[in-house]
Amino acid sequence: MIENLVTIKQVSAHTGARVTIGAWVHGKRSSGKIAFLQLRDGSGYIQGVVAKNDVSEETWEAAGKLTQESSLYVSGTVKEEPRSASGYELLVDGIEIIQATQEYPITPKEHGVDFLMDHRHLWLRAPKQRAILTIRAEIKRAVNEYFDTNGFTQVDPPILTPTSAEGTTNLFHTKYFDEDAYLTQSGQLYMEAAAMALGKVYSFGPTFRAEKSKTRRHLIEFWMIEPEMAFVDLEQSLRIQEAFVSHVVQSVVSNCRPELETLGRDISKLEAIQAPFPRITYDEAIDFLNKNGFEVPWGEDFGAPHETAIAQEYDRPVFITHYPASIKSFYMKPDPNRPEVVLCADMIAPEGYGEIIGGSQRIDDPELMAQRFEEHNLPLDAYQWYMDLRKYGTVPHSGFGLGLERTVAWICGLEHVRETIAFPRTLYRLYP
Ligand code: 4AD
Ligand code: MG
């Protein structure tokens, strides 16, 4: 191996010096006496300039053999170049080809999305995909930063579970030796137990839904951030949600400007994402929709077109609160003044990205919880531990779940969630 390789991101610290970089050829242009190599190494991009008259014959020949996605060690002098995007270029004087790649399948011409998805393992190398994965990593960092600096402890709920958390229709079944088991749809119920032990907790991990939905917002495997907070009511939870989401968006704006530019994202739209966020009740949303060309009877859930119509009224995410109990999960606390609605809120992202957060205050009364188990036909024995949380020192508490991929899609301005994760699991795709 070559010692002291410099990454492209580090070249600014080596202006005027000779460095060696491990790289791939992203593209190449040449004009008789000079070759321009578009080089990438994962950390960034730089142009390598090979001048026939200034390099050995061997180096010039090597430059001629380089094809798209060839791998190499390239040596040269770092020069400031204000006209290039990175601000630097490399005056190449040495090339050691690791592999001269033949017929890289993804060429600069247009490919269909199925072809690209079949080659996802290579497509990840494209500048746009690199930008998305970089922003995803920044979002994850900012999520952890927000909770770790605001009194939350990160707790990891199990992925293999004996019961369902969010309804039984979309569970992935597996065997746990002789028992039946399911992949988790949400860590929430376990996070409620953790909140009773640690006060404020959050989880950050993969969740699974065997949903037969083929929409631009659904993945089969997706990542969720699930905070759960003791002694916090719905209103306090909404204030935490808006502060949290603003922090995440502003962190990306501050730390990922080049990546947002690569994606052509309108950054001014992201800069507007500042707490507080507007709130409307489910009833107000129904009124609004029925005045704007929809026909939605009270008691029906909203679909993507409804959410988009509501979101279009605002330049930042909007909370829709107090949905009918009949269309929400069994654990949501009824509004004491109006028990047919629950103390819940969905956060709808702007620009048509739909629901990014679902959350609620939880039922803390043991009798009401027992009643809900009966109404929803849930097996009490399997949830005995969950009932215990209401039996031994129950307290008001609230929580919510943010979908990571929908958040990445919104912040990056992407059409579809399939590009927000390295290897998406969708209805018809398990490969690669
Ligand atoms: O609204 P959901 O189903 O809520 C829960 O699971 C609660 N237990 C969370 C909690 O209170 N701790 O899911 C939460 C979020 C959604 O708002 C959405 O962003 C995302 O998870 N989500 C999906 N993202 C991608 N693909 C899917 N199939 C998704 N289903 C939900
Ligand atoms: Mg939801």
CSV table of C-alpha atoms and ligand atoms in Angstrom, one decimal:
chain,number,residue,atom,x,y,z
A,1,MET,CA,0.0,0.0,0.0
A,2,ILE,CA,1.1,3.6,-0.6
A,3,GLU,CA,1.8,5.5,2.6
A,4,ASN,CA,0.6,9.1,3.2
A,5,LEU,CA,-2.2,9.1,0.7
A,6,VAL,CA,-4.0,12.5,0.7
A,7,THR,CA,-7.8,12.7,0.2
A,8,ILE,CA,-9.3,15.2,-2.2
A,9,LYS,CA,-11.0,16.9,0.7
A,10,GLN,CA,-7.5,17.4,2.3
A,11,VAL,CA,-5.8,18.9,-0.8
A,12,SER,CA,-6.3,22.6,0.3
A,13,ALA,CA,-3.8,21.9,3.2
A,14,HIS,CA,-1.2,20.8,0.6
A,15,THR,CA,-1.2,23.8,-1.9
A,16,GLY,CA,2.1,23.8,-3.8
A,17,ALA,CA,3.1,20.3,-2.5
A,18,ARG,CA,3.3,17.0,-4.3
A,19,VAL,CA,0.7,14.5,-3.2
A,20,THR,CA,-0.6,11.1,-4.1
A,21,ILE,CA,-4.4,10.3,-4.2
A,22,GLY,CA,-6.2,7.0,-4.5
A,23,ALA,CA,-9.0,7.8,-7.0
A,24,TRP,CA,-11.4,6.7,-9.7
A,25,VAL,CA,-11.8,8.3,-13.1
A,26,HIS,CA,-15.3,9.9,-13.2
A,27,GLY,CA,-14.7,11.3,-16.7
A,28,LYS,CA,-11.9,12.3,-19.1
A,29,ARG,CA,-11.4,14.8,-21.9
A,30,SER,CA,-8.2,15.1,-24.0
A,31,SER,CA,-7.0,17.3,-26.8
A,32,GLY,CA,-3.8,15.9,-28.3
A,33,LYS,CA,-1.3,17.4,-25.9
A,34,ILE,CA,-3.3,17.7,-22.7
A,35,ALA,CA,-5.7,15.4,-20.8
A,36,PHE,CA,-8.2,16.5,-18.2
A,37,LEU,CA,-9.1,13.8,-15.7
A,38,GLN,CA,-12.2,14.2,-13.6
A,39,LEU,CA,-11.1,12.4,-10.4
A,40,ARG,CA,-13.2,11.3,-7.4
A,41,ASP,CA,-12.2,9.5,-4.3
A,42,GLY,CA,-15.4,9.6,-2.2
A,43,SER,CA,-14.3,12.7,-0.3
A,44,GLY,CA,-14.7,15.0,-3.2
A,45,TYR,CA,-13.8,15.8,-6.8
A,46,ILE,CA,-10.7,17.3,-8.4
A,47,GLN,CA,-9.5,17.8,-12.0
A,48,GLY,CA,-6.2,16.3,-12.8
A,49,VAL,CA,-4.3,17.9,-15.7
A,50,VAL,CA,-1.8,15.8,-17.6
A,51,ALA,CA,0.4,17.8,-20.0
A,52,LYS,CA,2.2,15.6,-22.6
A,53,ASN,CA,5.3,17.9,-22.7
A,54,ASP,CA,5.7,17.9,-18.9
A,55,VAL,CA,5.3,14.2,-18.0
A,56,SER,CA,7.2,11.0,-18.8
A,57,GLU,CA,6.1,9.0,-21.9
A,58,GLU,CA,4.9,6.3,-19.5
A,59,THR,CA,2.6,8.7,-17.6
A,60,TRP,CA,1.1,10.1,-20.8
A,61,GLU,CA,0.4,6.5,-22.1
A,62,ALA,CA,-1.2,5.6,-18.8
A,63,ALA,CA,-3.5,8.7,-19.0
A,64,GLY,CA,-4.5,7.5,-22.5
A,65,LYS,CA,-5.6,4.1,-21.1
A,66,LEU,CA,-7.8,5.5,-18.4
A,67,THR,CA,-11.5,4.9,-18.9
A,68,GLN,CA,-14.6,5.8,-16.8
A,69,GLU,CA,-14.3,4.2,-13.3
A,70,SER,CA,-10.7,3.1,-13.8
A,71,SER,CA,-9.0,3.0,-10.4
A,72,LEU,CA,-5.6,4.5,-9.9
A,73,TYR,CA,-3.0,6.2,-7.7
A,74,VAL,CA,-2.4,9.6,-9.1
A,75,SER,CA,0.5,11.9,-8.1
A,76,GLY,CA,1.0,15.6,-8.8
A,77,THR,CA,1.3,19.1,-7.5
A,78,VAL,CA,-1.7,20.8,-5.9
A,79,LYS,CA,-2.5,24.1,-7.5
A,80,GLU,CA,-5.1,26.7,-6.6
A,81,GLU,CA,-7.6,27.1,-9.4
A,82,PRO,CA,-10.4,29.6,-8.7
A,83,ARG,CA,-12.3,28.5,-11.8
A,84,SER,CA,-12.8,24.9,-10.6
A,85,ALA,CA,-15.6,24.0,-8.3
A,86,SER,CA,-13.3,22.6,-5.7
A,87,GLY,CA,-10.9,25.6,-5.9
A,88,TYR,CA,-7.9,23.3,-6.8
A,89,GLU,CA,-6.5,21.2,-9.5
A,90,LEU,CA,-3.8,18.6,-9.6
A,91,LEU,CA,-0.9,19.0,-12.1
A,92,VAL,CA,-0.3,15.3,-12.6
A,93,ASP,CA,3.2,13.8,-13.0
A,94,GLY,CA,2.6,10.2,-12.1
A,95,ILE,CA,-0.2,7.6,-12.7
A,96,GLU,CA,-0.2,4.1,-11.4
A,97,ILE,CA,-3.3,2.3,-12.8
A,98,ILE,CA,-4.8,-0.2,-10.4
A,99,GLN,CA,-7.4,-1.4,-12.9
A,100,ALA,CA,-8.4,-0.1,-16.3
A,101,THR,CA,-12.1,-0.6,-16.2
A,102,GLN,CA,-13.8,-2.0,-19.3
A,103,GLU,CA,-17.4,-1.1,-20.2
A,104,TYR,CA,-18.7,0.5,-17.0
A,105,PRO,CA,-22.5,0.0,-17.3
A,106,ILE,CA,-23.6,3.4,-16.2
A,107,THR,CA,-22.6,5.9,-18.9
A,108,PRO,CA,-23.3,9.6,-19.1
A,109,LYS,CA,-26.4,8.9,-21.3
A,110,GLU,CA,-29.9,8.6,-19.7
A,111,HIS,CA,-30.7,5.3,-18.1
A,112,GLY,CA,-34.2,4.2,-16.8
A,113,VAL,CA,-34.7,4.0,-13.1
A,114,ASP,CA,-35.1,0.2,-13.1
A,115,PHE,CA,-31.7,-0.2,-14.8
A,116,LEU,CA,-30.2,2.2,-12.3
A,117,MET,CA,-31.8,0.3,-9.4
A,118,ASP,CA,-30.5,-3.0,-10.7
A,119,HIS,CA,-27.1,-1.4,-10.7
A,120,ARG,CA,-27.6,0.4,-7.4
A,121,HIS,CA,-24.2,-0.9,-6.1
A,122,LEU,CA,-22.5,1.2,-8.9
A,123,TRP,CA,-25.1,4.0,-9.1
A,124,LEU,CA,-24.0,5.0,-5.6
A,125,ARG,CA,-20.9,6.4,-7.2
A,126,ALA,CA,-22.8,9.1,-9.1
A,127,PRO,CA,-22.4,12.7,-7.7
A,128,LYS,CA,-26.1,13.0,-7.0
A,129,GLN,CA,-26.2,9.8,-5.0
A,130,ARG,CA,-23.1,10.7,-3.1
A,131,ALA,CA,-24.7,14.1,-2.2
A,132,ILE,CA,-27.9,12.4,-0.9
A,133,LEU,CA,-25.9,9.9,1.2
A,134,THR,CA,-23.8,12.7,2.6
A,135,ILE,CA,-26.9,14.7,3.5
A,136,ARG,CA,-28.5,11.6,5.1
A,137,ALA,CA,-25.4,11.2,7.3
A,138,GLU,CA,-25.6,14.9,8.3
A,139,ILE,CA,-29.3,14.5,9.2
A,140,LYS,CA,-28.5,11.5,11.4
A,141,ARG,CA,-25.7,13.4,13.1
A,142,ALA,CA,-28.0,16.4,13.7
A,143,VAL,CA,-30.7,14.1,15.1
A,144,ASN,CA,-28.3,12.6,17.6
A,145,GLU,CA,-26.9,16.0,18.4
A,146,TYR,CA,-30.4,17.4,19.1
A,147,PHE,CA,-31.5,14.7,21.5
A,148,ASP,CA,-28.1,14.1,23.1
A,149,THR,CA,-27.8,17.8,24.0
A,150,ASN,CA,-31.4,18.1,25.2
A,151,GLY,CA,-31.5,15.6,28.0
A,152,PHE,CA,-32.5,12.4,26.1
A,153,THR,CA,-30.8,9.0,26.4
A,154,GLN,CA,-30.6,6.8,23.3
A,155,VAL,CA,-32.1,3.4,23.9
A,156,ASP,CA,-32.2,0.6,21.3
A,157,PRO,CA,-35.5,-1.4,21.2
A,158,PRO,CA,-35.5,-5.0,19.9
A,159,ILE,CA,-36.0,-5.7,16.2
A,160,LEU,CA,-37.4,-9.2,16.7
A,161,THR,CA,-40.7,-9.0,18.6
A,162,PRO,CA,-43.5,-11.3,19.7
A,163,THR,CA,-46.3,-8.8,19.0
A,164,SER,CA,-47.3,-5.9,16.8
A,165,ALA,CA,-46.9,-2.2,17.7
A,166,GLU,CA,-48.8,-0.5,14.8
A,167,GLY,CA,-51.5,-3.0,13.7
A,168,THR,CA,-51.3,-6.5,12.5
A,169,THR,CA,-51.8,-6.1,8.8
A,170,ASN,CA,-48.3,-5.4,7.6
A,171,LEU,CA,-46.1,-7.5,9.9
A,172,PHE,CA,-43.1,-9.5,8.6
A,173,HIS,CA,-43.4,-12.9,10.1
A,174,THR,CA,-40.4,-15.1,11.0
A,175,LYS,CA,-39.7,-18.0,13.4
A,176,TYR,CA,-37.9,-17.5,16.7
A,177,PHE,CA,-36.9,-21.1,17.2
A,178,ASP,CA,-40.3,-22.7,17.9
A,179,GLU,CA,-42.2,-19.4,18.5
A,180,ASP,CA,-43.6,-17.0,16.0
A,181,ALA,CA,-41.9,-13.6,15.8
A,182,TYR,CA,-42.2,-10.4,13.8
A,183,LEU,CA,-39.8,-7.8,12.6
A,184,THR,CA,-40.5,-4.5,14.5
A,185,GLN,CA,-42.8,-1.9,12.9
A,186,SER,CA,-42.0,0.6,15.6
A,187,GLY,CA,-40.0,0.6,18.8
A,188,GLN,CA,-42.6,2.7,20.6
A,189,LEU,CA,-44.1,0.3,23.1
A,190,TYR,CA,-40.6,-0.6,24.3
A,191,MET,CA,-39.6,3.1,24.4
A,192,GLU,CA,-42.5,3.8,26.7
A,193,ALA,CA,-41.0,1.3,29.1
A,194,ALA,CA,-37.6,3.0,28.7
A,195,ALA,CA,-39.1,6.4,29.3
A,196,MET,CA,-40.5,5.2,32.7
A,197,ALA,CA,-36.9,4.2,33.5
A,198,LEU,CA,-34.9,7.1,32.0
A,199,GLY,CA,-37.4,10.0,31.6
A,200,LYS,CA,-36.6,11.2,28.1
A,201,VAL,CA,-35.4,8.6,25.6
A,202,TYR,CA,-35.1,8.2,21.9
A,203,SER,CA,-34.4,5.3,19.5
A,204,PHE,CA,-32.9,5.4,16.0
A,205,GLY,CA,-33.1,2.2,14.0
A,206,PRO,CA,-34.6,0.2,11.2
A,207,THR,CA,-38.3,-0.7,11.1
A,208,PHE,CA,-40.2,-3.0,8.8
A,209,ARG,CA,-43.6,-2.9,7.2
A,210,ALA,CA,-44.9,-5.5,4.8
A,211,GLU,CA,-47.0,-2.8,3.1
A,212,LYS,CA,-48.3,-3.5,-0.4
A,213,SER,CA,-47.9,0.2,-1.1
A,214,LYS,CA,-46.0,1.2,-4.2
A,215,THR,CA,-45.9,4.9,-3.6
A,216,ARG,CA,-43.0,7.4,-3.7
A,217,ARG,CA,-43.3,7.7,0.1
A,218,HIS,CA,-43.2,4.0,1.1
A,219,LEU,CA,-40.3,1.7,1.8
A,220,ILE,CA,-40.6,-1.8,3.2
A,221,GLU,CA,-37.5,-1.2,5.4
A,222,PHE,CA,-37.1,2.3,6.7
A,223,TRP,CA,-35.4,4.0,9.6
A,224,MET,CA,-37.3,5.8,12.4
A,225,ILE,CA,-36.4,8.2,15.2
A,226,GLU,CA,-38.7,7.6,18.1
A,227,PRO,CA,-38.5,9.9,21.2
A,228,GLU,CA,-40.6,9.0,24.2
A,229,MET,CA,-41.0,11.5,27.1
A,230,ALA,CA,-42.4,11.1,30.6
A,231,PHE,CA,-44.3,14.0,32.1
A,232,VAL,CA,-44.8,15.6,28.7
A,233,ASP,CA,-48.2,16.3,27.1
A,234,LEU,CA,-49.1,16.8,23.5
A,235,GLU,CA,-48.5,20.5,23.4
A,236,GLN,CA,-45.0,20.2,24.9
A,237,SER,CA,-44.3,17.4,22.5
A,238,LEU,CA,-45.2,19.6,19.5
A,239,ARG,CA,-42.8,22.2,20.8
A,240,ILE,CA,-40.0,19.7,20.9
A,241,GLN,CA,-40.9,18.4,17.5
A,242,GLU,CA,-40.7,21.8,15.8
A,243,ALA,CA,-37.4,22.7,17.5
A,244,PHE,CA,-36.0,19.3,16.6
A,245,VAL,CA,-37.0,19.4,12.9
A,246,SER,CA,-35.8,23.0,12.6
A,247,HIS,CA,-32.4,22.0,14.1
A,248,VAL,CA,-32.0,19.2,11.6
A,249,VAL,CA,-32.9,21.3,8.5
A,250,GLN,CA,-30.7,24.2,9.6
A,251,SER,CA,-27.8,21.8,10.2
A,252,VAL,CA,-28.0,20.5,6.7
A,253,VAL,CA,-28.2,24.1,5.3
A,254,SER,CA,-25.1,25.1,7.3
A,255,ASN,CA,-23.0,21.9,6.7
A,256,CYS,CA,-24.1,20.5,3.3
A,257,ARG,CA,-24.4,23.5,1.0
A,258,PRO,CA,-22.3,22.0,-1.8
A,259,GLU,CA,-24.4,18.8,-1.7
A,260,LEU,CA,-27.7,20.8,-1.8
A,261,GLU,CA,-26.3,22.7,-4.8
A,262,THR,CA,-25.3,19.4,-6.5
A,263,LEU,CA,-29.0,18.4,-6.1
A,264,GLY,CA,-30.3,21.7,-7.4
A,265,ARG,CA,-32.2,22.2,-4.1
A,266,ASP,CA,-33.9,25.6,-3.5
A,267,ILE,CA,-32.0,26.4,-0.3
A,268,SER,CA,-34.2,29.5,0.5
A,269,LYS,CA,-37.1,27.1,1.0
A,270,LEU,CA,-35.1,25.2,3.6
A,271,GLU,CA,-33.9,28.4,5.3
A,272,ALA,CA,-37.6,29.2,6.0
A,273,ILE,CA,-37.9,26.1,8.2
A,274,GLN,CA,-37.9,27.7,11.6
A,275,ALA,CA,-40.1,27.0,14.7
A,276,PRO,CA,-42.9,27.6,15.5
A,277,PHE,CA,-44.8,25.5,12.9
A,278,PRO,CA,-48.5,26.2,12.1
A,279,ARG,CA,-51.1,23.9,13.7
A,280,ILE,CA,-54.6,23.0,12.5
A,281,THR,CA,-57.0,20.5,13.9
A,282,TYR,CA,-58.4,17.6,11.9
A,283,ASP,CA,-61.8,19.4,11.9
A,284,GLU,CA,-60.3,22.5,10.4
A,285,ALA,CA,-58.5,20.4,7.8
A,286,ILE,CA,-61.7,18.7,6.8
A,287,ASP,CA,-63.4,22.1,6.4
A,288,PHE,CA,-60.5,23.4,4.4
A,289,LEU,CA,-60.5,20.3,2.1
A,290,ASN,CA,-64.3,20.4,1.5
A,291,LYS,CA,-64.0,24.1,0.6
A,292,ASN,CA,-61.3,23.3,-1.9
A,293,GLY,CA,-62.7,20.8,-4.2
A,294,PHE,CA,-62.4,17.6,-2.1
A,295,GLU,CA,-65.2,15.6,-0.5
A,296,VAL,CA,-63.9,14.1,2.7
A,297,PRO,CA,-66.5,13.0,5.3
A,298,TRP,CA,-65.6,13.4,9.0
A,299,GLY,CA,-64.0,10.2,10.2
A,300,GLU,CA,-62.1,9.4,7.0
A,301,ASP,CA,-58.3,9.4,6.9
A,302,PHE,CA,-56.3,11.7,4.6
A,303,GLY,CA,-54.4,10.5,1.6
A,304,ALA,CA,-51.5,12.0,-0.2
A,305,PRO,CA,-53.5,14.5,-2.3
A,306,HIS,CA,-55.2,15.8,0.8
A,307,GLU,CA,-52.0,16.2,2.7
A,308,THR,CA,-50.4,18.0,-0.3
A,309,ALA,CA,-53.3,20.4,-0.6
A,310,ILE,CA,-53.1,21.3,3.1
A,311,ALA,CA,-49.3,21.6,3.0
A,312,GLN,CA,-49.4,24.0,0.1
A,313,GLU,CA,-50.9,26.6,2.3
A,314,TYR,CA,-47.7,26.9,4.4
A,315,ASP,CA,-44.0,27.5,3.8
A,316,ARG,CA,-43.0,25.2,6.7
A,317,PRO,CA,-44.3,21.9,8.1
A,318,VAL,CA,-47.8,21.9,9.5
A,319,PHE,CA,-49.2,19.9,12.4
A,320,ILE,CA,-52.6,18.3,11.9
A,321,THR,CA,-53.9,17.5,15.4
A,322,HIS,CA,-56.9,15.8,17.1
A,323,TYR,CA,-57.8,13.1,14.6
A,324,PRO,CA,-60.8,10.8,15.2
A,325,ALA,CA,-59.9,8.0,17.6
A,326,SER,CA,-61.3,5.5,15.1
A,327,ILE,CA,-58.6,6.0,12.5
A,328,LYS,CA,-55.6,6.2,14.9
A,329,SER,CA,-53.7,3.6,17.0
A,330,PHE,CA,-55.1,2.0,20.1
A,331,TYR,CA,-52.6,3.6,22.5
A,332,MET,CA,-53.5,7.3,21.8
A,333,LYS,CA,-55.1,9.3,24.7
A,334,PRO,CA,-58.6,10.6,24.0
A,335,ASP,CA,-59.1,14.3,24.4
A,336,PRO,CA,-60.8,14.6,27.8
A,337,ASN,CA,-63.1,17.3,26.5
A,338,ARG,CA,-64.0,15.4,23.4
A,339,PRO,CA,-63.3,11.6,23.6
A,340,GLU,CA,-64.1,10.9,19.9
A,341,VAL,CA,-60.8,12.6,19.0
A,342,VAL,CA,-57.3,11.8,20.3
A,343,LEU,CA,-54.4,13.9,21.5
A,344,CYS,CA,-52.3,13.3,18.5
A,345,ALA,CA,-50.5,15.1,15.7
A,346,ASP,CA,-49.1,14.3,12.3
A,347,MET,CA,-46.4,16.6,11.0
A,348,ILE,CA,-46.9,17.2,7.2
A,349,ALA,CA,-43.8,18.4,5.3
A,350,PRO,CA,-44.1,21.3,2.8
A,351,GLU,CA,-43.8,20.9,-1.0
A,352,GLY,CA,-45.9,17.7,-1.1
A,353,TYR,CA,-43.6,15.4,0.9
A,354,GLY,CA,-46.4,14.2,3.1
A,355,GLU,CA,-46.4,13.0,6.7
A,356,ILE,CA,-42.9,12.9,8.2
A,357,ILE,CA,-44.0,12.5,11.9
A,358,GLY,CA,-46.7,10.6,13.6
A,359,GLY,CA,-47.1,11.1,17.3
A,360,SER,CA,-49.4,11.4,20.3
A,361,GLN,CA,-49.9,11.6,24.0
A,362,ARG,CA,-50.3,8.0,25.3
A,363,ILE,CA,-53.1,6.5,27.4
A,364,ASP,CA,-51.9,6.5,30.9
A,365,ASP,CA,-55.0,5.2,32.6
A,366,PRO,CA,-54.9,1.4,33.2
A,367,GLU,CA,-58.7,0.9,32.9
A,368,LEU,CA,-59.0,2.7,29.6
A,369,MET,CA,-56.0,0.8,28.3
A,370,ALA,CA,-57.6,-2.5,29.2
A,371,GLN,CA,-60.7,-1.3,27.5
A,372,ARG,CA,-58.8,-0.5,24.3
A,373,PHE,CA,-57.2,-4.0,24.3
A,374,GLU,CA,-60.7,-5.5,24.3
A,375,GLU,CA,-62.0,-3.1,21.6
A,376,HIS,CA,-59.0,-3.9,19.4
A,377,ASN,CA,-59.0,-7.6,20.1
A,378,LEU,CA,-55.4,-7.5,21.3
A,379,PRO,CA,-54.1,-10.5,23.3
A,380,LEU,CA,-53.7,-9.2,26.8
A,381,ASP,CA,-51.2,-11.9,27.8
A,382,ALA,CA,-48.7,-10.8,25.0
A,383,TYR,CA,-48.9,-7.2,26.2
A,384,GLN,CA,-48.9,-7.9,29.9
A,385,TRP,CA,-45.6,-6.0,30.3
A,386,TYR,CA,-47.1,-3.0,28.5
A,387,MET,CA,-50.1,-3.0,30.9
A,388,ASP,CA,-47.6,-3.1,33.8
A,389,LEU,CA,-46.4,0.4,32.7
A,390,ARG,CA,-49.9,1.7,33.6
A,391,LYS,CA,-50.0,-0.3,36.8
A,392,TYR,CA,-46.8,0.7,38.5
A,393,GLY,CA,-46.4,4.4,38.6
A,394,THR,CA,-48.2,5.5,35.5
A,395,VAL,CA,-47.5,9.1,34.3
A,396,PRO,CA,-48.7,11.3,31.5
A,397,HIS,CA,-46.3,10.8,28.6
A,398,SER,CA,-46.0,11.5,24.9
A,399,GLY,CA,-43.8,10.4,21.9
A,400,PHE,CA,-43.5,10.5,18.2
A,401,GLY,CA,-41.8,8.9,15.3
A,402,LEU,CA,-39.9,10.7,12.5
A,403,GLY,CA,-39.4,8.7,9.3
A,404,LEU,CA,-35.8,9.3,8.2
A,405,GLU,CA,-36.2,8.5,4.5
A,406,ARG,CA,-39.2,10.9,4.0
A,407,THR,CA,-37.2,13.6,5.8
A,408,VAL,CA,-34.2,13.0,3.5
A,409,ALA,CA,-36.4,13.1,0.4
A,410,TRP,CA,-37.9,16.4,1.6
A,411,ILE,CA,-34.6,18.1,2.5
A,412,CYS,CA,-32.9,16.8,-0.7
A,413,GLY,CA,-36.0,17.7,-2.9
A,414,LEU,CA,-36.2,14.1,-4.3
A,415,GLU,CA,-39.2,12.7,-6.2
A,416,HIS,CA,-39.0,9.3,-4.5
A,417,VAL,CA,-37.8,7.8,-1.2
A,418,ARG,CA,-36.0,5.0,-3.0
A,419,GLU,CA,-32.9,7.2,-3.5
A,420,THR,CA,-32.7,8.2,0.2
A,421,ILE,CA,-31.1,5.0,1.4
A,422,ALA,CA,-28.1,3.1,0.0
A,423,PHE,CA,-30.0,-0.1,-0.7
A,424,PRO,CA,-33.7,0.5,-0.7
A,425,ARG,CA,-36.2,-2.4,0.0
A,426,THR,CA,-39.3,-1.7,-1.9
A,427,LEU,CA,-42.4,-3.7,-2.9
A,428,TYR,CA,-40.7,-5.4,-5.9
A,429,ARG,CA,-37.0,-5.1,-5.0
A,430,LEU,CA,-34.7,-7.1,-2.7
A,431,TYR,CA,-31.7,-7.0,-5.1
A,432,PRO,CA,-29.0,-5.9,-4.8
B,1,4AD,O1,-47.1,7.2,11.8
B,1,4AD,P1,-46.3,6.0,12.1
B,1,4AD,O2,-46.8,4.7,11.7
B,1,4AD,O3,-46.1,6.0,13.7
B,1,4AD,C1,-45.6,5.1,14.5
B,1,4AD,O4,-45.0,4.1,14.1
B,1,4AD,C2,-45.5,5.5,15.9
B,1,4AD,N1,-45.4,4.3,16.7
B,1,4AD,C3,-44.4,6.4,16.1
B,1,4AD,C4,-44.3,6.9,17.6
B,1,4AD,O5,-45.2,7.6,18.0
B,1,4AD,N2,-43.2,6.5,18.3
B,1,4AD,O6,-44.9,6.2,11.5
B,1,4AD,C5,-44.1,7.3,11.8
B,1,4AD,C6,-43.4,7.8,10.6
B,1,4AD,C7,-44.3,8.4,9.5
B,1,4AD,O7,-44.7,9.7,9.8
B,1,4AD,C8,-43.4,8.3,8.3
B,1,4AD,O8,-42.5,9.4,8.3
B,1,4AD,C9,-42.6,7.1,8.6
B,1,4AD,O9,-42.6,6.8,9.9
B,1,4AD,N3,-43.1,5.9,7.8
B,1,4AD,C10,-42.6,5.4,6.7
B,1,4AD,N4,-41.5,5.8,5.9
B,1,4AD,C11,-41.2,5.1,4.8
B,1,4AD,N5,-41.9,4.0,4.4
B,1,4AD,C12,-43.0,3.6,5.2
B,1,4AD,N6,-43.6,2.5,4.8
B,1,4AD,C13,-43.3,4.3,6.3
B,1,4AD,N7,-44.3,4.1,7.3
B,1,4AD,C14,-44.1,5.1,8.2
B,2,MG,MG,-48.7,7.9,10.7
